[in-house]
Amino acid sequence: MIPTSFDYISAKSLDDALSLLAKHKDDAKLLAGGHSLLPAMKLRIAQPKVLIDISRIKDLNYIREEGGQIRIGAMTTHFQIETSELLRRACPLLPEAATNLGDMQVRNKGTIGGSIAHADPAADWPASIIALNAEMVAVGPKGERVIKSDEFFVELFTSALQPGEILREIRFAAPKGKFGQAYLKFRHPASGFAVVGIAVSLTAEGSKCGSCSVGVTGVSGKAFRAGGVERALKGASLDDKTVSAAADHVTDGVDANADLFASSDYRKHLAQVYARRALETAVSRAK
Ligand SMILES: Cc1cc2nc3c(=O)[nH]c(=O)nc-3n(C[C@H](O)[C@H](O)[C@H](O)COP(=O)(O)OP(=O)(O)OC[C@H]3O[C@@H](n4cnc5c(N)ncnc54)[C@H](O)[C@@H]3O)c2cc1C
């Protein structure tokens, strides 16, 4: 399909993009990597009159560690995350999640900011964003604000970003001590998106779990925190039996999606199996 006609403007800076958004309001859409927006435009699900291209704003493309925090600019591509030496050392969860995402073409062009702003319930990044307790820095007409990961994914394809706002940065505390992380995904055989995706970041204190954070994608209308798993594991022994029992809580209180590929019960079962495997992998890496 061919999209409806639109004007294209390449923003020169973040301020320029904000002014253009304020000028064109609901008629405009930001264009990052285009790997979610352009397919939606071709299907005419999205019909913006103006595209504001933010891909040439260099200030939005970076990965750095500052004062114990890792900061990633919204326009950083999936490939840059996959291949970042800094992240491989300081937060291997993100490069691991990136290798699971789409194919090389998608990873070369698509951005972490575009994916998170799009809030696709089967996208890979949201699980890691929750597991890392990340903060999203949004900038808008009233200045900057920080949105916590637990509040960012509101519902199907809806994030907490307000009209006129641009996601500028994703930031989180660099894991400390003996930590282990893992992202495991059961991919849909046709689309490659997550039927279930589980991200785990935990710390070990001796044989016990110091902290544990688990994000889940693909299972329901939005990515969510598996609070039941976290509560079952925090302070508990990291032995196989305890880890396996904790994984059973992964969909506590969640209505799992049902579709042609996976019934609700099957998805819940997959989530338990993948949560157990992701936890076991993270525990083995933390030792
Ligand atoms: C063939 C194919 C396979 C894919 N497979 C996967 C997969 O397995 N897993 C997965 O997670 N994803 C997958 N994707 C999606 C891919 O990850 C996209 O790159 C990503 O979802 C969107 O990022 P983008 O930079 O392309 O954003 P765009 O498509 O440019 O934008 C997406 C939306 O976010 C808005 N937006 C973009 N940047 C910002 C910002 N900084 N602030 C506010 N709003 C913003 C745009 O206005 C638009 O509404 C796939 C895509 C394709 C085409």
mmCIF file of C-alpha atoms and ligand atoms in Angstrom:
data_model
loop_
_atom_site.group_PDB
_atom_site.id
_atom_site.type_symbol
_atom_site.label_atom_id
_atom_site.label_comp_id
_atom_site.label_asym_id
_atom_site.label_seq_id
_atom_site.Cartn_x
_atom_site.Cartn_y
_atom_site.Cartn_z
ATOM 1 C CA MET A 1 0.000 0.000 0.000
ATOM 2 C CA ILE A 2 1.043 3.594 -0.539
ATOM 3 C CA PRO A 3 0.756 6.060 2.372
ATOM 4 C CA THR A 4 -1.432 9.160 2.100
ATOM 5 C CA SER A 5 0.613 12.182 1.004
ATOM 6 C CA PHE A 6 2.538 14.119 3.635
ATOM 7 C CA ASP A 7 5.066 16.903 4.034
ATOM 8 C CA TYR A 8 8.550 16.009 5.233
ATOM 9 C CA ILE A 9 10.671 18.251 7.442
ATOM 10 C CA SER A 10 14.112 17.353 8.770
ATOM 11 C CA ALA A 11 14.548 18.859 12.250
ATOM 12 C CA LYS A 12 17.931 20.509 12.825
ATOM 13 C CA SER A 13 17.901 20.275 16.613
ATOM 14 C CA LEU A 14 15.760 19.150 19.530
ATOM 15 C CA ASP A 15 14.453 22.718 19.948
ATOM 16 C CA ASP A 16 13.628 22.826 16.246
ATOM 17 C CA ALA A 17 11.721 19.522 16.524
ATOM 18 C CA LEU A 18 9.806 20.806 19.576
ATOM 19 C CA SER A 19 8.809 24.024 17.752
ATOM 20 C CA LEU A 20 7.699 22.037 14.692
ATOM 21 C CA LEU A 21 5.610 19.745 16.905
ATOM 22 C CA ALA A 22 4.048 22.760 18.626
ATOM 23 C CA LYS A 23 3.277 24.301 15.214
ATOM 24 C CA HIS A 24 1.782 21.254 13.487
ATOM 25 C CA LYS A 25 0.249 19.618 16.584
ATOM 26 C CA ASP A 26 -1.887 16.516 15.852
ATOM 27 C CA ASP A 27 -1.139 16.749 12.106
ATOM 28 C CA ALA A 28 2.492 15.826 12.784
ATOM 29 C CA LYS A 29 4.348 12.647 13.699
ATOM 30 C CA LEU A 30 7.989 12.274 14.658
ATOM 31 C CA LEU A 31 10.019 10.043 12.363
ATOM 32 C CA ALA A 32 12.900 8.162 14.030
ATOM 33 C CA GLY A 33 13.993 4.925 12.306
ATOM 34 C CA GLY A 34 10.622 4.621 10.565
ATOM 35 C CA HIS A 35 10.446 0.863 11.127
ATOM 36 C CA SER A 36 7.127 1.008 12.957
ATOM 37 C CA LEU A 37 5.720 4.289 11.651
ATOM 38 C CA LEU A 38 6.220 3.684 7.916
ATOM 39 C CA PRO A 39 4.524 0.242 7.933
ATOM 40 C CA ALA A 40 1.616 1.842 9.848
ATOM 41 C CA MET A 41 1.458 4.634 7.251
ATOM 42 C CA LYS A 42 1.524 2.152 4.386
ATOM 43 C CA LEU A 43 -1.420 0.345 5.960
ATOM 44 C CA ARG A 44 -3.017 3.781 6.494
ATOM 45 C CA ILE A 45 -3.407 3.079 10.195
ATOM 46 C CA ALA A 46 -1.391 6.294 10.627
ATOM 47 C CA GLN A 47 -2.031 9.228 8.280
ATOM 48 C CA PRO A 48 0.131 12.138 9.448
ATOM 49 C CA LYS A 49 0.104 15.267 7.277
ATOM 50 C CA VAL A 50 3.627 16.198 8.372
ATOM 51 C CA LEU A 51 6.604 14.001 9.208
ATOM 52 C CA ILE A 52 9.221 15.599 11.465
ATOM 53 C CA ASP A 53 12.433 13.624 10.964
ATOM 54 C CA ILE A 54 14.559 13.597 14.143
ATOM 55 C CA SER A 55 17.120 11.107 12.848
ATOM 56 C CA ARG A 56 19.722 13.783 12.044
ATOM 57 C CA ILE A 57 19.766 15.243 15.570
ATOM 58 C CA LYS A 58 23.192 14.052 16.695
ATOM 59 C CA ASP A 59 22.562 15.082 20.344
ATOM 60 C CA LEU A 60 20.031 12.249 20.650
ATOM 61 C CA ASN A 61 22.450 9.482 19.707
ATOM 62 C CA TYR A 62 24.797 8.326 22.490
ATOM 63 C CA ILE A 63 25.541 5.648 25.078
ATOM 64 C CA ARG A 64 27.481 6.830 28.128
ATOM 65 C CA GLU A 65 28.134 6.062 31.774
ATOM 66 C CA GLU A 66 28.112 9.025 34.153
ATOM 67 C CA GLY A 67 28.172 8.956 37.941
ATOM 68 C CA GLY A 68 27.009 5.338 38.173
ATOM 69 C CA GLN A 69 24.222 5.901 35.647
ATOM 70 C CA ILE A 70 23.977 4.618 32.122
ATOM 71 C CA ARG A 71 22.380 7.044 29.692
ATOM 72 C CA ILE A 72 21.170 6.170 26.215
ATOM 73 C CA GLY A 73 19.964 8.780 23.744
ATOM 74 C CA ALA A 74 16.547 8.061 22.226
ATOM 75 C CA MET A 75 17.918 7.943 18.663
ATOM 76 C CA THR A 76 20.486 5.247 19.464
ATOM 77 C CA THR A 77 19.896 2.343 17.108
ATOM 78 C CA HIS A 78 19.295 -1.248 18.147
ATOM 79 C CA PHE A 79 22.595 -2.155 16.402
ATOM 80 C CA GLN A 80 24.570 0.449 18.351
ATOM 81 C CA ILE A 81 23.235 -1.085 21.573
ATOM 82 C CA GLU A 82 23.931 -4.624 20.380
ATOM 83 C CA THR A 83 27.573 -3.759 19.652
ATOM 84 C CA SER A 84 28.303 -1.330 22.504
ATOM 85 C CA GLU A 85 31.404 -2.401 24.468
ATOM 86 C CA LEU A 86 30.259 -0.261 27.383
ATOM 87 C CA LEU A 87 26.905 -2.056 27.595
ATOM 88 C CA ARG A 88 28.384 -5.509 27.066
ATOM 89 C CA ARG A 89 30.486 -4.881 30.166
ATOM 90 C CA ALA A 90 28.140 -2.805 32.323
ATOM 91 C CA CYS A 91 24.674 -4.003 31.303
ATOM 92 C CA PRO A 92 24.776 -7.064 28.992
ATOM 93 C CA LEU A 93 20.989 -7.391 29.205
ATOM 94 C CA LEU A 94 20.550 -4.688 26.561
ATOM 95 C CA PRO A 95 22.941 -6.097 23.910
ATOM 96 C CA GLU A 96 21.372 -9.532 24.499
ATOM 97 C CA ALA A 97 17.866 -8.129 23.985
ATOM 98 C CA ALA A 98 19.049 -6.296 20.843
ATOM 99 C CA THR A 99 20.296 -9.510 19.226
ATOM 100 C CA ASN A 100 16.751 -10.861 19.610
ATOM 101 C CA LEU A 101 15.151 -7.926 17.828
ATOM 102 C CA GLY A 102 14.109 -8.154 14.172
ATOM 103 C CA ASP A 103 16.835 -8.601 11.565
ATOM 104 C CA MET A 104 19.992 -6.670 10.683
ATOM 105 C CA GLN A 105 18.124 -4.125 8.540
ATOM 106 C CA VAL A 106 15.671 -3.379 11.354
ATOM 107 C CA ARG A 107 18.470 -3.153 13.927
ATOM 108 C CA ASN A 108 20.499 -0.813 11.735
ATOM 109 C CA LYS A 109 17.717 1.707 11.356
ATOM 110 C CA GLY A 110 15.280 1.261 14.272
ATOM 111 C CA THR A 111 15.897 3.145 17.517
ATOM 112 C CA ILE A 112 15.333 2.351 21.164
ATOM 113 C CA GLY A 113 13.421 5.631 21.622
ATOM 114 C CA GLY A 114 11.144 4.905 18.661
ATOM 115 C CA SER A 115 10.391 1.425 19.933
ATOM 116 C CA ILE A 116 9.623 2.541 23.476
ATOM 117 C CA ALA A 117 7.508 5.513 22.353
ATOM 118 C CA HIS A 118 5.570 3.178 20.055
ATOM 119 C CA ALA A 119 4.720 0.916 23.058
ATOM 120 C CA ASP A 120 4.050 -2.179 20.957
ATOM 121 C CA PRO A 121 2.926 -4.845 23.469
ATOM 122 C CA ALA A 122 5.077 -7.468 21.701
ATOM 123 C CA ALA A 123 8.232 -5.333 21.325
ATOM 124 C CA ASP A 124 11.454 -6.478 22.981
ATOM 125 C CA TRP A 125 12.796 -3.325 24.694
ATOM 126 C CA PRO A 126 9.966 -2.697 27.160
ATOM 127 C CA ALA A 127 10.757 -5.867 29.177
ATOM 128 C CA SER A 128 14.380 -4.754 29.691
ATOM 129 C CA ILE A 129 13.361 -1.161 30.419
ATOM 130 C CA ILE A 130 11.183 -2.447 33.278
ATOM 131 C CA ALA A 131 13.783 -4.956 34.514
ATOM 132 C CA LEU A 132 16.369 -2.163 34.709
ATOM 133 C CA ASN A 133 13.961 0.174 36.560
ATOM 134 C CA ALA A 134 14.864 2.723 33.900
ATOM 135 C CA GLU A 135 13.715 6.325 33.764
ATOM 136 C CA MET A 136 12.596 7.985 30.564
ATOM 137 C CA VAL A 137 13.457 11.653 30.117
ATOM 138 C CA ALA A 138 10.843 13.469 28.034
ATOM 139 C CA VAL A 139 11.125 17.041 26.840
ATOM 140 C CA GLY A 140 8.115 19.137 25.877
ATOM 141 C CA PRO A 141 6.756 22.680 25.746
ATOM 142 C CA LYS A 142 6.854 22.902 29.564
ATOM 143 C CA GLY A 143 10.419 21.592 29.849
ATOM 144 C CA GLU A 144 11.739 18.200 30.931
ATOM 145 C CA ARG A 145 10.120 15.505 33.031
ATOM 146 C CA VAL A 146 11.140 12.048 34.124
ATOM 147 C CA ILE A 147 8.815 9.060 33.721
ATOM 148 C CA LYS A 148 9.516 5.823 35.586
ATOM 149 C CA SER A 149 9.389 2.584 33.614
ATOM 150 C CA ASP A 150 6.444 1.263 35.658
ATOM 151 C CA GLU A 151 4.378 4.276 34.557
ATOM 152 C CA PHE A 152 5.625 4.566 30.986
ATOM 153 C CA PHE A 153 3.716 1.767 29.228
ATOM 154 C CA VAL A 154 0.069 2.745 29.641
ATOM 155 C CA GLU A 155 -1.803 0.397 27.325
ATOM 156 C CA LEU A 156 -1.710 -1.077 23.821
ATOM 157 C CA PHE A 157 0.449 1.272 21.656
ATOM 158 C CA THR A 158 0.096 4.019 24.276
ATOM 159 C CA SER A 159 2.958 5.403 26.328
ATOM 160 C CA ALA A 160 2.880 8.107 29.006
ATOM 161 C CA LEU A 161 4.356 10.632 26.530
ATOM 162 C CA GLN A 162 2.012 13.595 26.050
ATOM 163 C CA PRO A 163 1.279 15.347 22.734
ATOM 164 C CA GLY A 164 4.149 17.715 21.940
ATOM 165 C CA GLU A 165 6.683 15.716 23.965
ATOM 166 C CA ILE A 166 9.817 14.014 22.644
ATOM 167 C CA LEU A 167 11.546 11.139 24.394
ATOM 168 C CA ARG A 168 15.125 12.365 24.821
ATOM 169 C CA GLU A 169 16.906 9.789 26.971
ATOM 170 C CA ILE A 170 16.624 6.429 28.716
ATOM 171 C CA ARG A 171 18.699 6.164 31.913
ATOM 172 C CA PHE A 172 19.207 3.690 34.725
ATOM 173 C CA ALA A 173 21.588 2.821 37.540
ATOM 174 C CA ALA A 174 24.477 0.615 36.393
ATOM 175 C CA PRO A 175 24.186 -2.776 38.129
ATOM 176 C CA LYS A 176 26.680 -3.263 40.980
ATOM 177 C CA GLY A 177 28.280 -6.219 42.767
ATOM 178 C CA LYS A 178 27.614 -9.766 41.620
ATOM 179 C CA PHE A 179 24.871 -9.300 39.088
ATOM 180 C CA GLY A 180 23.338 -11.533 36.455
ATOM 181 C CA GLN A 181 21.021 -10.623 33.612
ATOM 182 C CA ALA A 182 19.199 -12.433 30.837
ATOM 183 C CA TYR A 183 16.657 -11.786 28.085
ATOM 184 C CA LEU A 184 14.836 -14.795 26.669
ATOM 185 C CA LYS A 185 12.200 -14.650 23.993
ATOM 186 C CA PHE A 186 9.801 -17.056 22.341
ATOM 187 C CA ARG A 187 9.409 -15.416 18.957
ATOM 188 C CA HIS A 188 6.337 -15.569 16.778
ATOM 189 C CA PRO A 189 7.336 -17.740 13.800
ATOM 190 C CA ALA A 190 5.891 -15.311 11.253
ATOM 191 C CA SER A 191 6.520 -11.815 12.647
ATOM 192 C CA GLY A 192 9.517 -12.509 14.883
ATOM 193 C CA PHE A 193 7.949 -10.347 17.604
ATOM 194 C CA ALA A 194 7.710 -11.698 21.171
ATOM 195 C CA VAL A 195 4.952 -14.161 21.988
ATOM 196 C CA VAL A 196 6.701 -14.062 25.344
ATOM 197 C CA GLY A 197 9.816 -12.083 26.273
ATOM 198 C CA ILE A 198 11.331 -12.137 29.767
ATOM 199 C CA ALA A 199 14.062 -9.785 30.984
ATOM 200 C CA VAL A 200 15.766 -10.430 34.328
ATOM 201 C CA SER A 201 18.304 -8.373 36.247
ATOM 202 C CA LEU A 202 19.300 -9.680 39.684
ATOM 203 C CA THR A 203 22.092 -9.498 42.222
ATOM 204 C CA ALA A 204 23.499 -12.306 44.356
ATOM 205 C CA GLU A 205 24.657 -11.889 47.955
ATOM 206 C CA GLY A 206 26.377 -15.147 48.757
ATOM 207 C CA SER A 207 23.863 -17.866 47.941
ATOM 208 C CA LYS A 208 20.905 -15.486 48.333
ATOM 209 C CA CYS A 209 19.158 -13.065 46.030
ATOM 210 C CA GLY A 210 19.942 -9.429 46.883
ATOM 211 C CA SER A 211 17.626 -7.772 44.388
ATOM 212 C CA CYS A 212 15.569 -9.088 41.508
ATOM 213 C CA SER A 213 13.744 -7.263 38.762
ATOM 214 C CA VAL A 214 11.716 -8.939 36.028
ATOM 215 C CA GLY A 215 10.036 -7.353 32.992
ATOM 216 C CA VAL A 216 7.637 -9.217 30.704
ATOM 217 C CA THR A 217 6.582 -8.435 27.144
ATOM 218 C CA GLY A 218 4.301 -10.123 24.589
ATOM 219 C CA VAL A 219 1.919 -11.585 27.141
ATOM 220 C CA SER A 220 -0.685 -8.866 27.644
ATOM 221 C CA GLY A 221 -1.768 -5.479 26.274
ATOM 222 C CA LYS A 222 1.340 -3.806 27.685
ATOM 223 C CA ALA A 223 4.707 -4.805 29.100
ATOM 224 C CA PHE A 224 4.591 -5.333 32.853
ATOM 225 C CA ARG A 225 6.647 -6.046 35.964
ATOM 226 C CA ALA A 226 6.419 -9.588 37.325
ATOM 227 C CA GLY A 227 6.074 -8.419 40.931
ATOM 228 C CA GLY A 228 5.130 -11.916 42.173
ATOM 229 C CA VAL A 229 8.445 -13.347 40.943
ATOM 230 C CA GLU A 230 10.411 -10.476 42.454
ATOM 231 C CA ARG A 231 8.746 -10.845 45.870
ATOM 232 C CA ALA A 232 9.239 -14.624 45.877
ATOM 233 C CA LEU A 233 12.965 -14.319 45.123
ATOM 234 C CA LYS A 234 14.213 -11.230 46.981
ATOM 235 C CA GLY A 235 16.251 -12.391 49.990
ATOM 236 C CA ALA A 236 15.570 -16.055 49.157
ATOM 237 C CA SER A 237 18.039 -18.782 48.352
ATOM 238 C CA LEU A 238 19.024 -18.901 44.669
ATOM 239 C CA ASP A 239 18.696 -22.679 44.461
ATOM 240 C CA ASP A 240 16.898 -24.375 41.555
ATOM 241 C CA LYS A 241 13.756 -25.232 43.525
ATOM 242 C CA THR A 242 13.214 -21.697 44.842
ATOM 243 C CA VAL A 243 13.929 -20.144 41.440
ATOM 244 C CA SER A 244 11.516 -22.514 39.700
ATOM 245 C CA ALA A 245 8.764 -21.846 42.263
ATOM 246 C CA ALA A 246 9.286 -18.076 41.893
ATOM 247 C CA ALA A 247 8.914 -18.309 38.091
ATOM 248 C CA ASP A 248 5.404 -19.741 38.511
ATOM 249 C CA HIS A 249 4.274 -16.264 39.691
ATOM 250 C CA VAL A 250 5.214 -14.526 36.425
ATOM 251 C CA THR A 251 1.649 -13.830 35.258
ATOM 252 C CA ASP A 252 0.017 -13.398 38.691
ATOM 253 C CA GLY A 253 -2.906 -10.984 38.315
ATOM 254 C CA VAL A 254 -2.402 -10.578 34.537
ATOM 255 C CA ASP A 255 -4.932 -11.289 31.786
ATOM 256 C CA ALA A 256 -2.868 -13.018 29.110
ATOM 257 C CA ASN A 257 -3.670 -12.331 25.442
ATOM 258 C CA ALA A 258 -5.237 -15.007 23.292
ATOM 259 C CA ASP A 259 -4.909 -15.049 19.496
ATOM 260 C CA LEU A 260 -4.731 -17.497 16.584
ATOM 261 C CA PHE A 261 -1.198 -18.514 17.526
ATOM 262 C CA ALA A 262 -1.401 -18.847 21.318
ATOM 263 C CA SER A 263 -4.306 -19.251 23.717
ATOM 264 C CA SER A 264 -4.230 -17.406 27.012
ATOM 265 C CA ASP A 265 -3.337 -20.586 28.935
ATOM 266 C CA TYR A 266 -0.557 -21.483 26.475
ATOM 267 C CA ARG A 267 0.920 -17.972 26.744
ATOM 268 C CA LYS A 268 0.852 -18.170 30.547
ATOM 269 C CA HIS A 269 2.583 -21.559 30.410
ATOM 270 C CA LEU A 270 5.220 -20.231 28.000
ATOM 271 C CA ALA A 271 5.760 -17.243 30.307
ATOM 272 C CA GLN A 272 6.410 -19.566 33.265
ATOM 273 C CA VAL A 273 8.825 -21.737 31.267
ATOM 274 C CA TYR A 274 10.711 -18.730 29.881
ATOM 275 C CA ALA A 275 10.747 -16.961 33.264
ATOM 276 C CA ARG A 276 12.317 -20.053 34.836
ATOM 277 C CA ARG A 277 14.942 -20.300 32.090
ATOM 278 C CA ALA A 278 15.716 -16.561 32.201
ATOM 279 C CA LEU A 279 16.044 -16.632 36.002
ATOM 280 C CA GLU A 280 18.285 -19.721 35.895
ATOM 281 C CA THR A 281 20.485 -18.076 33.240
ATOM 282 C CA ALA A 282 20.741 -14.835 35.237
ATOM 283 C CA VAL A 283 21.579 -16.766 38.436
ATOM 284 C CA SER A 284 24.309 -18.766 36.670
ATOM 285 C CA ARG A 285 25.789 -15.526 35.331
ATOM 286 C CA ALA A 286 25.755 -13.878 38.761
ATOM 287 C CA LYS A 287 27.981 -16.492 40.357
HETATM 288 C C1 LIG B 1 10.378 -6.389 9.629
HETATM 289 C C2 LIG B 1 10.370 -5.818 11.018
HETATM 290 C C3 LIG B 1 10.629 -6.666 12.100
HETATM 291 C C4 LIG B 1 10.631 -6.151 13.389
HETATM 292 N N1 LIG B 1 10.885 -7.003 14.421
HETATM 293 C C5 LIG B 1 10.876 -6.534 15.694
HETATM 294 C C6 LIG B 1 11.131 -7.393 16.792
HETATM 295 O O1 LIG B 1 11.380 -8.596 16.658
HETATM 296 N N2 LIG B 1 11.103 -6.849 18.035
HETATM 297 C C7 LIG B 1 10.848 -5.503 18.259
HETATM 298 O O2 LIG B 1 10.842 -5.073 19.407
HETATM 299 N N3 LIG B 1 10.616 -4.671 17.230
HETATM 300 C C8 LIG B 1 10.626 -5.155 15.958
HETATM 301 N N4 LIG B 1 10.394 -4.287 14.907
HETATM 302 C C9 LIG B 1 10.111 -2.860 15.198
HETATM 303 C C10 LIG B 1 11.421 -2.084 15.267
HETATM 304 O O3 LIG B 1 12.066 -2.397 16.469
HETATM 305 C C11 LIG B 1 11.229 -0.552 15.193
HETATM 306 O O4 LIG B 1 12.484 -0.063 14.899
HETATM 307 C C12 LIG B 1 10.787 0.145 16.459
HETATM 308 O O5 LIG B 1 9.626 -0.413 16.961
HETATM 309 C C13 LIG B 1 10.451 1.610 16.205
HETATM 310 O O6 LIG B 1 11.602 2.353 16.202
HETATM 311 P P1 LIG B 1 11.852 3.412 15.054
HETATM 312 O O7 LIG B 1 13.074 4.155 15.442
HETATM 313 O O8 LIG B 1 11.852 2.729 13.759
HETATM 314 O O9 LIG B 1 10.599 4.387 15.250
HETATM 315 P P2 LIG B 1 9.504 5.040 14.194
HETATM 316 O O10 LIG B 1 8.934 3.939 13.401
HETATM 317 O O11 LIG B 1 10.225 6.114 13.440
HETATM 318 O O12 LIG B 1 8.533 5.649 15.214
HETATM 319 C C14 LIG B 1 7.641 4.850 15.967
HETATM 320 C C15 LIG B 1 6.677 5.755 16.745
HETATM 321 O O13 LIG B 1 7.349 6.408 17.823
HETATM 322 C C16 LIG B 1 7.310 7.837 17.662
HETATM 323 N N5 LIG B 1 8.636 8.303 18.058
HETATM 324 C C17 LIG B 1 9.819 7.922 17.517
HETATM 325 N N6 LIG B 1 10.840 8.469 18.202
HETATM 326 C C18 LIG B 1 10.297 9.214 19.194
HETATM 327 C C19 LIG B 1 10.838 10.009 20.249
HETATM 328 N N7 LIG B 1 12.169 10.139 20.442
HETATM 329 N N8 LIG B 1 9.978 10.636 21.098
HETATM 330 C C20 LIG B 1 8.635 10.495 20.938
HETATM 331 N N9 LIG B 1 8.064 9.756 19.970
HETATM 332 C C21 LIG B 1 8.888 9.108 19.109
HETATM 333 C C22 LIG B 1 6.973 8.077 16.202
HETATM 334 O O14 LIG B 1 6.302 9.306 16.009
HETATM 335 C C23 LIG B 1 6.069 6.880 15.889
HETATM 336 O O15 LIG B 1 4.767 7.139 16.344
HETATM 337 C C24 LIG B 1 10.375 -4.762 13.617
HETATM 338 C C25 LIG B 1 10.126 -3.916 12.534
HETATM 339 C C26 LIG B 1 10.124 -4.434 11.241
HETATM 340 C C27 LIG B 1 9.856 -3.507 10.096
#
